Amino acid sequence: MESEKKILMVDENDCGDLVKDCKPEDILCSEIVMDENGVLWYVDGNDGFEGEKGEGSNVLFAREAPLSTKDPLTSKDYSCGTNKFRLMESEIRRKDKNKQEKKLSRKDRIELGRLFQGALSSQDLELAENFILLADPQTLNDMLCITLDSIWFLTTKQELNGVTGMIKKIVANGANDFTRATLRTSFLASCVSACQSKTMSLADTVGIMAQRLHERLRECHGDEVLKAEAGVKVQKFTDWALKCIGIHSRCRKDRDRRNYSTIFEVQLQLSAFKSFLDLAGNSLTGKDFTEAFDAACFPLTLFSSSFDPGWAFGISATVIQGLLGMLVEGGADNVNQCFLEASRFGSTELVRILLQIAQRNSLDVDVELALGFASHHCKIGTMECLVEEGNAGAFLGPLLRAAERGCMQVVQWFVDRGCRDMELCIALTASVASSQVGIAAYLLPRIPEHVLAALSIEILKAAAERSSGSLAGVEFLLRNNFLGDPVATYAVADSIAESSDDEAVAPDLRAFLKEHWSEAAFAEGLNYGQNHFVNFMRILRRGGSPICLRDLPPSLVTAIAYLSLYRECRKAGGLLLPQKLRGQLVEAASKVAGRPVDKNSQAGDLMAVLEHHLPTFFLQSPTTTSPPL
C-alpha cells in the first residue's frame, strides 16, 4: 500500500536491507509529547490513544502508556491528585453506572496514569486498585503496560505477588491489549538487561544507543528521508526505555545500592512474565510473539560490542534468555532472521544467546550465512563466535568476497584459521581480478609453488574474465614472478598469448600478453634495441652537432644512449620486466658490456650492467628512484 510506512530490517538472503511494513495508525507514525506534569505520552492526530489492538501491525511496539519523569515518591501533586480523583470517582459512579462507557479526557487520563504509576512504585497497591476503578478501557490498557513493565525490577516474592495480582485485577476490569503490553515490555526487558553490563552506566548508555542507532542507519541502504524518520522514532522509544529504567533504578537505590539482579530476582521476573502470558492465553498470536521477539532483540543489536566479554553467560543475560525462550515457545518464528541481523551488526553476545536458544529448541539457524554477514562488515569477534560456538566452517565464500573488497583483516583471519590450498587460489584469483594487489601479495607466498604451477593458466584466465576491464592484477602477478621461476612465468604468459583457438581466454588478456609478455614481444624488444643502437652510432659518427660526442667520457655517452631506458626499467619495478622491455635491456647490456649477454638474463643482472657504466649522479637522482627490482 502506498500509505504504508517502513522501518529498516535485514533479510536473511543477502547483505542488503529490506523494510518491514508498518501501518500508519501504529506508534511509529505517532508523536511523543510531554505534558506539564512531566509525563511522556505517544499520541496520534485524534488527540489521544486508540484502544484496539491493531490486527495488521508489524511494528515493534504499539502506543506507549504514560511514564512519569518525576520521582513518584516525592511528587508534590500526589496527595492533591488523589483527592481530586476520589471526588471524580464519586461523580463518575453517580452519573454513569456502566464502567465500559466511561471516557476520560486526555488531561485526566495523563493525571490518572501518573498517579497510578506513583502508587505502584511506592507499593501502595490499595491506592493503585482504587485508580483502576476510575479508568476507562483505554486507560486500563495503559495501566496494564505500566504494571507489566515493573516486573523487570522485582526483588521480593511479596512484590511478585502484588504485581501479578494487580495485572489480574486490571484485566478483570477490562484491559485486553495484550499485544501492546507484550511488545513494549519485551523491548524494555532487553534494555534493562543491557544496562546491567559492568562496562556501562545508565548515562553512558544513552549516548551509546544514539551513536549505534546512527551507525546502523548509516550502514543500511534505502531512502534517506525514511531512514531519518525511522531513526527519530526509534530514538524516542529508547529514550523512553532508559527514562523508565532510571526511575525504577532510583527507587531501587532507596532500598539497596545494587545495579544488578540476583538469580533469585531473575527467577521472580521471569515467573511474573510467564504468569502474564498464561493470563493472556489465546489473545496472543504467533505473529505477536514473533514481533515481541524482534522487539527484544533490537536494542541488543544497538549495544553491539559495548557489553563486557562473556555478558551472554552472566546473570544479566539470563532474563533475556528466559524471555526469548518463552516467546519461542509461544510461536515466535524469526529466530534465524534476528540471528542474521545480530551477526551483521556485530552483536556477538546476542549471537551467543540466539545460538543457545536455537540449540535448546532444536531450531535451525544459518551460521554459514551469518558468517558471511559478519565477515562482510568485518565483525571479527562475531566471526570467532560463529566458528567456535556455531561450528561455521564454510570459509570460501566470505574469504573470496573479502579478497575482492581488499579487506586484509578478514583475509588474514581466515588464513590464520586454516584454508585449503584451493581456497587460497580462488581468493588469489578474486583479488587479482579486483586489482587488490595488497591481498594478492599477502596470499602468494602462502600457496605452494606446485599448486600455483598447476593452476597458473586458469588463474590468469579467470582473473581477466572476472575483472572490470583492468589487468593491473594480472600484470602484478607477472611482474612479481608468481611462479617463482622466471622461465616458467614467461612461458605461461606466452602460452596464453599464443592460444588463438582458446575461446576461454578474454581477448583483452590475449592482446595484452602478446604485446608485452610473449616471446614475440621479447624478439620485438631485441629488434628495437638493435635499431636504437644503429641510429645512435650514426648520430655519433655523422652528426652535425657542434659538440663532438666521441670526445665525451664513455659514461656520458652511455647515459645519452640508454638513460631513458634505464629510468623506464626502474619505474617498472617488480622482479620481472615485460618481455618487450627486457628485450631492449638485453640488447643495451650487450652493447654497453661489449659482449653478448645471456638472453635469459633477468632484470637485476641486466640493470647492474647498465648501472656500472652510467655516471653515479644519474643513479642518485630522485627522478630515477623506484622500488628495488
PDB file of N, CA and C in Angstrom, residues 171-256:
ATOM      1  N   VAL A 171      -6.901  -6.714  34.186  1.00  0.00           N
ATOM      2  CA  VAL A 171      -7.528  -7.497  33.116  1.00  0.00           C
ATOM      3  C   VAL A 171      -8.981  -7.778  33.443  1.00  0.00           C
ATOM      4  N   ALA A 172      -9.262  -8.083  34.712  1.00  0.00           N
ATOM      5  CA  ALA A 172     -10.640  -8.363  35.123  1.00  0.00           C
ATOM      6  C   ALA A 172     -11.530  -7.147  34.933  1.00  0.00           C
ATOM      7  N   ASN A 173     -10.948  -5.954  34.998  1.00  0.00           N
ATOM      8  CA  ASN A 173     -11.735  -4.735  34.840  1.00  0.00           C
ATOM      9  C   ASN A 173     -11.854  -4.286  33.389  1.00  0.00           C
ATOM     10  N   GLY A 174     -11.248  -5.033  32.470  1.00  0.00           N
ATOM     11  CA  GLY A 174     -11.488  -4.731  31.058  1.00  0.00           C
ATOM     12  C   GLY A 174     -10.273  -4.540  30.181  1.00  0.00           C
ATOM     13  N   ALA A 175      -9.060  -4.536  30.724  1.00  0.00           N
ATOM     14  CA  ALA A 175      -7.867  -4.387  29.877  1.00  0.00           C
ATOM     15  C   ALA A 175      -7.714  -5.618  28.985  1.00  0.00           C
ATOM     16  N   ASN A 176      -7.437  -5.385  27.706  1.00  0.00           N
ATOM     17  CA  ASN A 176      -7.339  -6.524  26.786  1.00  0.00           C
ATOM     18  C   ASN A 176      -6.273  -6.354  25.698  1.00  0.00           C
ATOM     19  N   ASP A 177      -5.482  -5.290  25.788  1.00  0.00           N
ATOM     20  CA  ASP A 177      -4.453  -5.072  24.755  1.00  0.00           C
ATOM     21  C   ASP A 177      -3.158  -5.778  25.170  1.00  0.00           C
ATOM     22  N   PHE A 178      -3.210  -7.106  25.113  1.00  0.00           N
ATOM     23  CA  PHE A 178      -2.042  -7.900  25.498  1.00  0.00           C
ATOM     24  C   PHE A 178      -0.900  -7.743  24.488  1.00  0.00           C
ATOM     25  N   THR A 179      -1.258  -7.488  23.254  1.00  0.00           N
ATOM     26  CA  THR A 179      -0.220  -7.352  22.222  1.00  0.00           C
ATOM     27  C   THR A 179       0.697  -6.174  22.518  1.00  0.00           C
ATOM     28  N   ARG A 180       0.100  -5.024  22.762  1.00  0.00           N
ATOM     29  CA  ARG A 180       0.908  -3.836  23.043  1.00  0.00           C
ATOM     30  C   ARG A 180       1.755  -4.032  24.284  1.00  0.00           C
ATOM     31  N   ALA A 181       1.176  -4.589  25.320  1.00  0.00           N
ATOM     32  CA  ALA A 181       1.909  -4.801  26.567  1.00  0.00           C
ATOM     33  C   ALA A 181       3.095  -5.742  26.354  1.00  0.00           C
ATOM     34  N   THR A 182       2.886  -6.771  25.560  1.00  0.00           N
ATOM     35  CA  THR A 182       3.948  -7.759  25.331  1.00  0.00           C
ATOM     36  C   THR A 182       5.091  -7.151  24.526  1.00  0.00           C
ATOM     37  N   LEU A 183       4.785  -6.430  23.451  1.00  0.00           N
ATOM     38  CA  LEU A 183       5.827  -5.827  22.618  1.00  0.00           C
ATOM     39  C   LEU A 183       6.628  -4.805  23.405  1.00  0.00           C
ATOM     40  N   ARG A 184       5.933  -3.980  24.121  1.00  0.00           N
ATOM     41  CA  ARG A 184       6.578  -2.903  24.872  1.00  0.00           C
ATOM     42  C   ARG A 184       7.475  -3.446  25.972  1.00  0.00           C
ATOM     43  N   THR A 185       6.974  -4.395  26.736  1.00  0.00           N
ATOM     44  CA  THR A 185       7.765  -4.905  27.855  1.00  0.00           C
ATOM     45  C   THR A 185       8.940  -5.747  27.378  1.00  0.00           C
ATOM     46  N   SER A 186       8.821  -6.377  26.185  1.00  0.00           N
ATOM     47  CA  SER A 186       9.942  -7.140  25.634  1.00  0.00           C
ATOM     48  C   SER A 186      11.095  -6.203  25.295  1.00  0.00           C
ATOM     49  N   PHE A 187      10.769  -5.070  24.709  1.00  0.00           N
ATOM     50  CA  PHE A 187      11.787  -4.063  24.398  1.00  0.00           C
ATOM     51  C   PHE A 187      12.445  -3.557  25.680  1.00  0.00           C
ATOM     52  N   LEU A 188      11.636  -3.266  26.675  1.00  0.00           N
ATOM     53  CA  LEU A 188      12.152  -2.739  27.932  1.00  0.00           C
ATOM     54  C   LEU A 188      13.048  -3.763  28.634  1.00  0.00           C
ATOM     55  N   ALA A 189      12.627  -5.018  28.648  1.00  0.00           N
ATOM     56  CA  ALA A 189      13.425  -6.057  29.312  1.00  0.00           C
ATOM     57  C   ALA A 189      14.810  -6.149  28.712  1.00  0.00           C
ATOM     58  N   SER A 190      14.880  -6.020  27.390  1.00  0.00           N
ATOM     59  CA  SER A 190      16.174  -6.059  26.702  1.00  0.00           C
ATOM     60  C   SER A 190      17.058  -4.894  27.139  1.00  0.00           C
ATOM     61  N   CYS A 191      16.482  -3.711  27.235  1.00  0.00           N
ATOM     62  CA  CYS A 191      17.249  -2.545  27.662  1.00  0.00           C
ATOM     63  C   CYS A 191      17.712  -2.689  29.110  1.00  0.00           C
ATOM     64  N   VAL A 192      16.852  -3.241  29.967  1.00  0.00           N
ATOM     65  CA  VAL A 192      17.216  -3.445  31.370  1.00  0.00           C
ATOM     66  C   VAL A 192      18.419  -4.371  31.477  1.00  0.00           C
ATOM     67  N   SER A 193      18.383  -5.477  30.752  1.00  0.00           N
ATOM     68  CA  SER A 193      19.491  -6.432  30.798  1.00  0.00           C
ATOM     69  C   SER A 193      20.778  -5.801  30.276  1.00  0.00           C
ATOM     70  N   ALA A 194      20.656  -5.046  29.188  1.00  0.00           N
ATOM     71  CA  ALA A 194      21.839  -4.434  28.596  1.00  0.00           C
ATOM     72  C   ALA A 194      22.458  -3.403  29.534  1.00  0.00           C
ATOM     73  N   CYS A 195      21.622  -2.663  30.243  1.00  0.00           N
ATOM     74  CA  CYS A 195      22.126  -1.614  31.123  1.00  0.00           C
ATOM     75  C   CYS A 195      22.808  -2.171  32.360  1.00  0.00           C
ATOM     76  N   GLN A 196      22.671  -3.457  32.613  1.00  0.00           N
ATOM     77  CA  GLN A 196      23.354  -4.059  33.747  1.00  0.00           C
ATOM     78  C   GLN A 196      24.758  -4.519  33.405  1.00  0.00           C
ATOM     79  N   SER A 197      25.201  -4.225  32.166  1.00  0.00           N
ATOM     80  CA  SER A 197      26.578  -4.521  31.798  1.00  0.00           C
ATOM     81  C   SER A 197      27.518  -3.685  32.656  1.00  0.00           C
ATOM     82  N   LYS A 198      28.580  -4.290  33.148  1.00  0.00           N
ATOM     83  CA  LYS A 198      29.502  -3.597  34.043  1.00  0.00           C
ATOM     84  C   LYS A 198      30.274  -2.490  33.340  1.00  0.00           C
ATOM     85  N   THR A 199      30.330  -2.531  32.019  1.00  0.00           N
ATOM     86  CA  THR A 199      31.128  -1.541  31.294  1.00  0.00           C
ATOM     87  C   THR A 199      30.370  -0.248  31.047  1.00  0.00           C
ATOM     88  N   MET A 200      29.079  -0.202  31.369  1.00  0.00           N
ATOM     89  CA  MET A 200      28.288   0.980  31.034  1.00  0.00           C
ATOM     90  C   MET A 200      27.475   1.449  32.225  1.00  0.00           C
ATOM     91  N   SER A 201      27.425   2.746  32.407  1.00  0.00           N
ATOM     92  CA  SER A 201      26.474   3.347  33.331  1.00  0.00           C
ATOM     93  C   SER A 201      25.228   3.718  32.539  1.00  0.00           C
ATOM     94  N   LEU A 202      24.167   4.044  33.245  1.00  0.00           N
ATOM     95  CA  LEU A 202      22.937   4.426  32.554  1.00  0.00           C
ATOM     96  C   LEU A 202      23.156   5.679  31.721  1.00  0.00           C
ATOM     97  N   ALA A 203      23.968   6.616  32.243  1.00  0.00           N
ATOM     98  CA  ALA A 203      24.245   7.841  31.486  1.00  0.00           C
ATOM     99  C   ALA A 203      25.011   7.519  30.209  1.00  0.00           C
ATOM    100  N   ASP A 204      25.969   6.602  30.291  1.00  0.00           N
ATOM    101  CA  ASP A 204      26.727   6.209  29.101  1.00  0.00           C
ATOM    102  C   ASP A 204      25.831   5.544  28.078  1.00  0.00           C
ATOM    103  N   THR A 205      24.867   4.783  28.570  1.00  0.00           N
ATOM    104  CA  THR A 205      24.008   4.007  27.684  1.00  0.00           C
ATOM    105  C   THR A 205      23.221   4.896  26.736  1.00  0.00           C
ATOM    106  N   VAL A 206      22.770   6.048  27.209  1.00  0.00           N
ATOM    107  CA  VAL A 206      22.006   6.959  26.368  1.00  0.00           C
ATOM    108  C   VAL A 206      22.823   7.357  25.145  1.00  0.00           C
ATOM    109  N   GLY A 207      24.074   7.745  25.366  1.00  0.00           N
ATOM    110  CA  GLY A 207      24.931   8.141  24.246  1.00  0.00           C
ATOM    111  C   GLY A 207      25.265   6.989  23.331  1.00  0.00           C
ATOM    112  N   ILE A 208      25.516   5.810  23.923  1.00  0.00           N
ATOM    113  CA  ILE A 208      25.872   4.638  23.119  1.00  0.00           C
ATOM    114  C   ILE A 208      24.716   4.232  22.226  1.00  0.00           C
ATOM    115  N   MET A 209      23.502   4.212  22.788  1.00  0.00           N
ATOM    116  CA  MET A 209      22.331   3.840  21.997  1.00  0.00           C
ATOM    117  C   MET A 209      22.166   4.788  20.812  1.00  0.00           C
ATOM    118  N   ALA A 210      22.297   6.080  21.045  1.00  0.00           N
ATOM    119  CA  ALA A 210      22.128   7.062  19.969  1.00  0.00           C
ATOM    120  C   ALA A 210      23.207   6.894  18.907  1.00  0.00           C
ATOM    121  N   GLN A 211      24.440   6.686  19.344  1.00  0.00           N
ATOM    122  CA  GLN A 211      25.536   6.524  18.391  1.00  0.00           C
ATOM    123  C   GLN A 211      25.373   5.265  17.551  1.00  0.00           C
ATOM    124  N   ARG A 212      25.021   4.153  18.204  1.00  0.00           N
ATOM    125  CA  ARG A 212      24.875   2.895  17.474  1.00  0.00           C
ATOM    126  C   ARG A 212      23.692   2.963  16.514  1.00  0.00           C
ATOM    127  N   LEU A 213      22.609   3.630  16.919  1.00  0.00           N
ATOM    128  CA  LEU A 213      21.469   3.775  16.017  1.00  0.00           C
ATOM    129  C   LEU A 213      21.877   4.556  14.784  1.00  0.00           C
ATOM    130  N   HIS A 214      22.644   5.629  14.974  1.00  0.00           N
ATOM    131  CA  HIS A 214      23.117   6.423  13.839  1.00  0.00           C
ATOM    132  C   HIS A 214      24.008   5.587  12.926  1.00  0.00           C
ATOM    133  N   GLU A 215      24.917   4.816  13.511  1.00  0.00           N
ATOM    134  CA  GLU A 215      25.816   3.983  12.714  1.00  0.00           C
ATOM    135  C   GLU A 215      25.034   2.925  11.950  1.00  0.00           C
ATOM    136  N   ARG A 216      24.046   2.350  12.603  1.00  0.00           N
ATOM    137  CA  ARG A 216      23.274   1.295  11.949  1.00  0.00           C
ATOM    138  C   ARG A 216      22.503   1.830  10.756  1.00  0.00           C
ATOM    139  N   LEU A 217      21.880   2.971  10.922  1.00  0.00           N
ATOM    140  CA  LEU A 217      21.129   3.549   9.815  1.00  0.00           C
ATOM    141  C   LEU A 217      22.062   3.960   8.682  1.00  0.00           C
ATOM    142  N   ARG A 218      23.259   4.427   9.028  1.00  0.00           N
ATOM    143  CA  ARG A 218      24.223   4.819   8.007  1.00  0.00           C
ATOM    144  C   ARG A 218      24.680   3.609   7.192  1.00  0.00           C
ATOM    145  N   GLU A 219      24.783   2.442   7.850  1.00  0.00           N
ATOM    146  CA  GLU A 219      25.217   1.235   7.158  1.00  0.00           C
ATOM    147  C   GLU A 219      24.139   0.668   6.259  1.00  0.00           C
ATOM    148  N   CYS A 220      22.879   1.033   6.533  1.00  0.00           N
ATOM    149  CA  CYS A 220      21.760   0.488   5.762  1.00  0.00           C
ATOM    150  C   CYS A 220      21.584   1.240   4.449  1.00  0.00           C
ATOM    151  N   HIS A 221      21.038   0.536   3.481  1.00  0.00           N
ATOM    152  CA  HIS A 221      20.688   1.154   2.207  1.00  0.00           C
ATOM    153  C   HIS A 221      19.206   1.529   2.241  1.00  0.00           C
ATOM    154  N   GLY A 222      18.839   2.524   1.483  1.00  0.00           N
ATOM    155  CA  GLY A 222      17.434   2.893   1.440  1.00  0.00           C
ATOM    156  C   GLY A 222      17.254   4.395   1.367  1.00  0.00           C
ATOM    157  N   ASP A 223      15.995   4.790   1.341  1.00  0.00           N
ATOM    158  CA  ASP A 223      15.647   6.199   1.237  1.00  0.00           C
ATOM    159  C   ASP A 223      16.137   6.956   2.474  1.00  0.00           C
ATOM    160  N   GLU A 224      16.858   8.048   2.263  1.00  0.00           N
ATOM    161  CA  GLU A 224      17.450   8.787   3.374  1.00  0.00           C
ATOM    162  C   GLU A 224      16.381   9.421   4.263  1.00  0.00           C
ATOM    163  N   VAL A 225      15.308   9.921   3.661  1.00  0.00           N
ATOM    164  CA  VAL A 225      14.233  10.517   4.453  1.00  0.00           C
ATOM    165  C   VAL A 225      13.588   9.465   5.335  1.00  0.00           C
ATOM    166  N   LEU A 226      13.343   8.299   4.756  1.00  0.00           N
ATOM    167  CA  LEU A 226      12.734   7.200   5.504  1.00  0.00           C
ATOM    168  C   LEU A 226      13.636   6.765   6.656  1.00  0.00           C
ATOM    169  N   LYS A 227      14.939   6.698   6.386  1.00  0.00           N
ATOM    170  CA  LYS A 227      15.882   6.308   7.430  1.00  0.00           C
ATOM    171  C   LYS A 227      15.905   7.340   8.553  1.00  0.00           C
ATOM    172  N   ALA A 228      15.844   8.608   8.182  1.00  0.00           N
ATOM    173  CA  ALA A 228      15.850   9.659   9.197  1.00  0.00           C
ATOM    174  C   ALA A 228      14.602   9.585  10.069  1.00  0.00           C
ATOM    175  N   GLU A 229      13.448   9.344   9.445  1.00  0.00           N
ATOM    176  CA  GLU A 229      12.201   9.224  10.204  1.00  0.00           C
ATOM    177  C   GLU A 229      12.251   8.027  11.144  1.00  0.00           C
ATOM    178  N   ALA A 230      12.751   6.896  10.636  1.00  0.00           N
ATOM    179  CA  ALA A 230      12.861   5.704  11.472  1.00  0.00           C
ATOM    180  C   ALA A 230      13.788   5.959  12.651  1.00  0.00           C
ATOM    181  N   GLY A 231      14.893   6.665  12.387  1.00  0.00           N
ATOM    182  CA  GLY A 231      15.831   6.964  13.455  1.00  0.00           C
ATOM    183  C   GLY A 231      15.214   7.791  14.563  1.00  0.00           C
ATOM    184  N   VAL A 232      14.418   8.789  14.192  1.00  0.00           N
ATOM    185  CA  VAL A 232      13.763   9.642  15.189  1.00  0.00           C
ATOM    186  C   VAL A 232      12.793   8.825  16.030  1.00  0.00           C
ATOM    187  N   LYS A 233      11.994   7.980  15.376  1.00  0.00           N
ATOM    188  CA  LYS A 233      11.010   7.187  16.096  1.00  0.00           C
ATOM    189  C   LYS A 233      11.676   6.223  17.070  1.00  0.00           C
ATOM    190  N   VAL A 234      12.682   5.505  16.587  1.00  0.00           N
ATOM    191  CA  VAL A 234      13.350   4.529  17.446  1.00  0.00           C
ATOM    192  C   VAL A 234      14.076   5.233  18.589  1.00  0.00           C
ATOM    193  N   GLN A 235      14.652   6.399  18.308  1.00  0.00           N
ATOM    194  CA  GLN A 235      15.340   7.140  19.361  1.00  0.00           C
ATOM    195  C   GLN A 235      14.375   7.515  20.475  1.00  0.00           C
ATOM    196  N   LYS A 236      13.137   7.842  20.113  1.00  0.00           N
ATOM    197  CA  LYS A 236      12.141   8.182  21.134  1.00  0.00           C
ATOM    198  C   LYS A 236      11.834   6.978  22.022  1.00  0.00           C
ATOM    199  N   PHE A 237      11.763   5.795  21.410  1.00  0.00           N
ATOM    200  CA  PHE A 237      11.480   4.599  22.199  1.00  0.00           C
ATOM    201  C   PHE A 237      12.639   4.265  23.132  1.00  0.00           C
ATOM    202  N   THR A 238      13.856   4.407  22.640  1.00  0.00           N
ATOM    203  CA  THR A 238      14.995   4.111  23.502  1.00  0.00           C
ATOM    204  C   THR A 238      15.091   5.125  24.636  1.00  0.00           C
ATOM    205  N   ASP A 239      14.796   6.373  24.340  1.00  0.00           N
ATOM    206  CA  ASP A 239      14.792   7.390  25.396  1.00  0.00           C
ATOM    207  C   ASP A 239      13.751   7.038  26.458  1.00  0.00           C
ATOM    208  N   TRP A 240      12.569   6.605  26.000  1.00  0.00           N
ATOM    209  CA  TRP A 240      11.530   6.199  26.950  1.00  0.00           C
ATOM    210  C   TRP A 240      12.009   5.057  27.835  1.00  0.00           C
ATOM    211  N   ALA A 241      12.593   4.040  27.216  1.00  0.00           N
ATOM    212  CA  ALA A 241      13.022   2.868  27.978  1.00  0.00           C
ATOM    213  C   ALA A 241      14.084   3.247  29.011  1.00  0.00           C
ATOM    214  N   LEU A 242      15.028   4.094  28.626  1.00  0.00           N
ATOM    215  CA  LEU A 242      16.097   4.464  29.543  1.00  0.00           C
ATOM    216  C   LEU A 242      15.584   5.366  30.666  1.00  0.00           C
ATOM    217  N   LYS A 243      14.600   6.214  30.378  1.00  0.00           N
ATOM    218  CA  LYS A 243      13.980   7.007  31.443  1.00  0.00           C
ATOM    219  C   LYS A 243      13.250   6.096  32.430  1.00  0.00           C
ATOM    220  N   CYS A 244      12.590   5.097  31.883  1.00  0.00           N
ATOM    221  CA  CYS A 244      11.871   4.138  32.725  1.00  0.00           C
ATOM    222  C   CYS A 244      12.847   3.409  33.651  1.00  0.00           C
ATOM    223  N   ILE A 245      13.958   2.977  33.084  1.00  0.00           N
ATOM    224  CA  ILE A 245      14.973   2.293  33.882  1.00  0.00           C
ATOM    225  C   ILE A 245      15.517   3.232  34.955  1.00  0.00           C
ATOM    226  N   GLY A 246      15.721   4.492  34.583  1.00  0.00           N
ATOM    227  CA  GLY A 246      16.236   5.454  35.543  1.00  0.00           C
ATOM    228  C   GLY A 246      15.312   5.648  36.729  1.00  0.00           C
ATOM    229  N   ILE A 247      14.007   5.734  36.476  1.00  0.00           N
ATOM    230  CA  ILE A 247      13.034   5.912  37.556  1.00  0.00           C
ATOM    231  C   ILE A 247      13.065   4.718  38.501  1.00  0.00           C
ATOM    232  N   HIS A 248      12.991   3.517  37.932  1.00  0.00           N
ATOM    233  CA  HIS A 248      12.986   2.324  38.774  1.00  0.00           C
ATOM    234  C   HIS A 248      14.323   2.137  39.479  1.00  0.00           C
ATOM    235  N   SER A 249      15.414   2.551  38.835  1.00  0.00           N
ATOM    236  CA  SER A 249      16.725   2.422  39.471  1.00  0.00           C
ATOM    237  C   SER A 249      16.820   3.334  40.690  1.00  0.00           C
ATOM    238  N   ARG A 250      16.274   4.556  40.576  1.00  0.00           N
ATOM    239  CA  ARG A 250      16.296   5.459  41.727  1.00  0.00           C
ATOM    240  C   ARG A 250      15.476   4.906  42.883  1.00  0.00           C
ATOM    241  N   CYS A 251      14.328   4.321  42.546  1.00  0.00           N
ATOM    242  CA  CYS A 251      13.503   3.720  43.594  1.00  0.00           C
ATOM    243  C   CYS A 251      14.233   2.553  44.246  1.00  0.00           C
ATOM    244  N   ARG A 252      14.925   1.777  43.440  1.00  0.00           N
ATOM    245  CA  ARG A 252      15.638   0.613  43.959  1.00  0.00           C
ATOM    246  C   ARG A 252      16.814   1.030  44.837  1.00  0.00           C
ATOM    247  N   LYS A 253      17.503   2.094  44.444  1.00  0.00           N
ATOM    248  CA  LYS A 253      18.657   2.540  45.232  1.00  0.00           C
ATOM    249  C   LYS A 253      18.246   3.085  46.589  1.00  0.00           C
ATOM    250  N   ASP A 254      16.955   3.441  46.735  1.00  0.00           N
ATOM    251  CA  ASP A 254      16.493   3.843  48.055  1.00  0.00           C
ATOM    252  C   ASP A 254      16.465   2.654  49.004  1.00  0.00           C
ATOM    253  N   ARG A 255      16.379   1.428  48.403  1.00  0.00           N
ATOM    254  CA  ARG A 255      16.326   0.206  49.215  1.00  0.00           C
ATOM    255  C   ARG A 255      17.685  -0.478  49.291  1.00  0.00           C
ATOM    256  N   ASP A 256      18.442  -0.483  48.203  1.00  0.00           N
ATOM    257  CA  ASP A 256      19.799  -1.033  48.204  1.00  0.00           C
ATOM    258  C   ASP A 256      20.603  -0.349  47.111  1.00  0.00           C
TER     259      ASP A 256
END
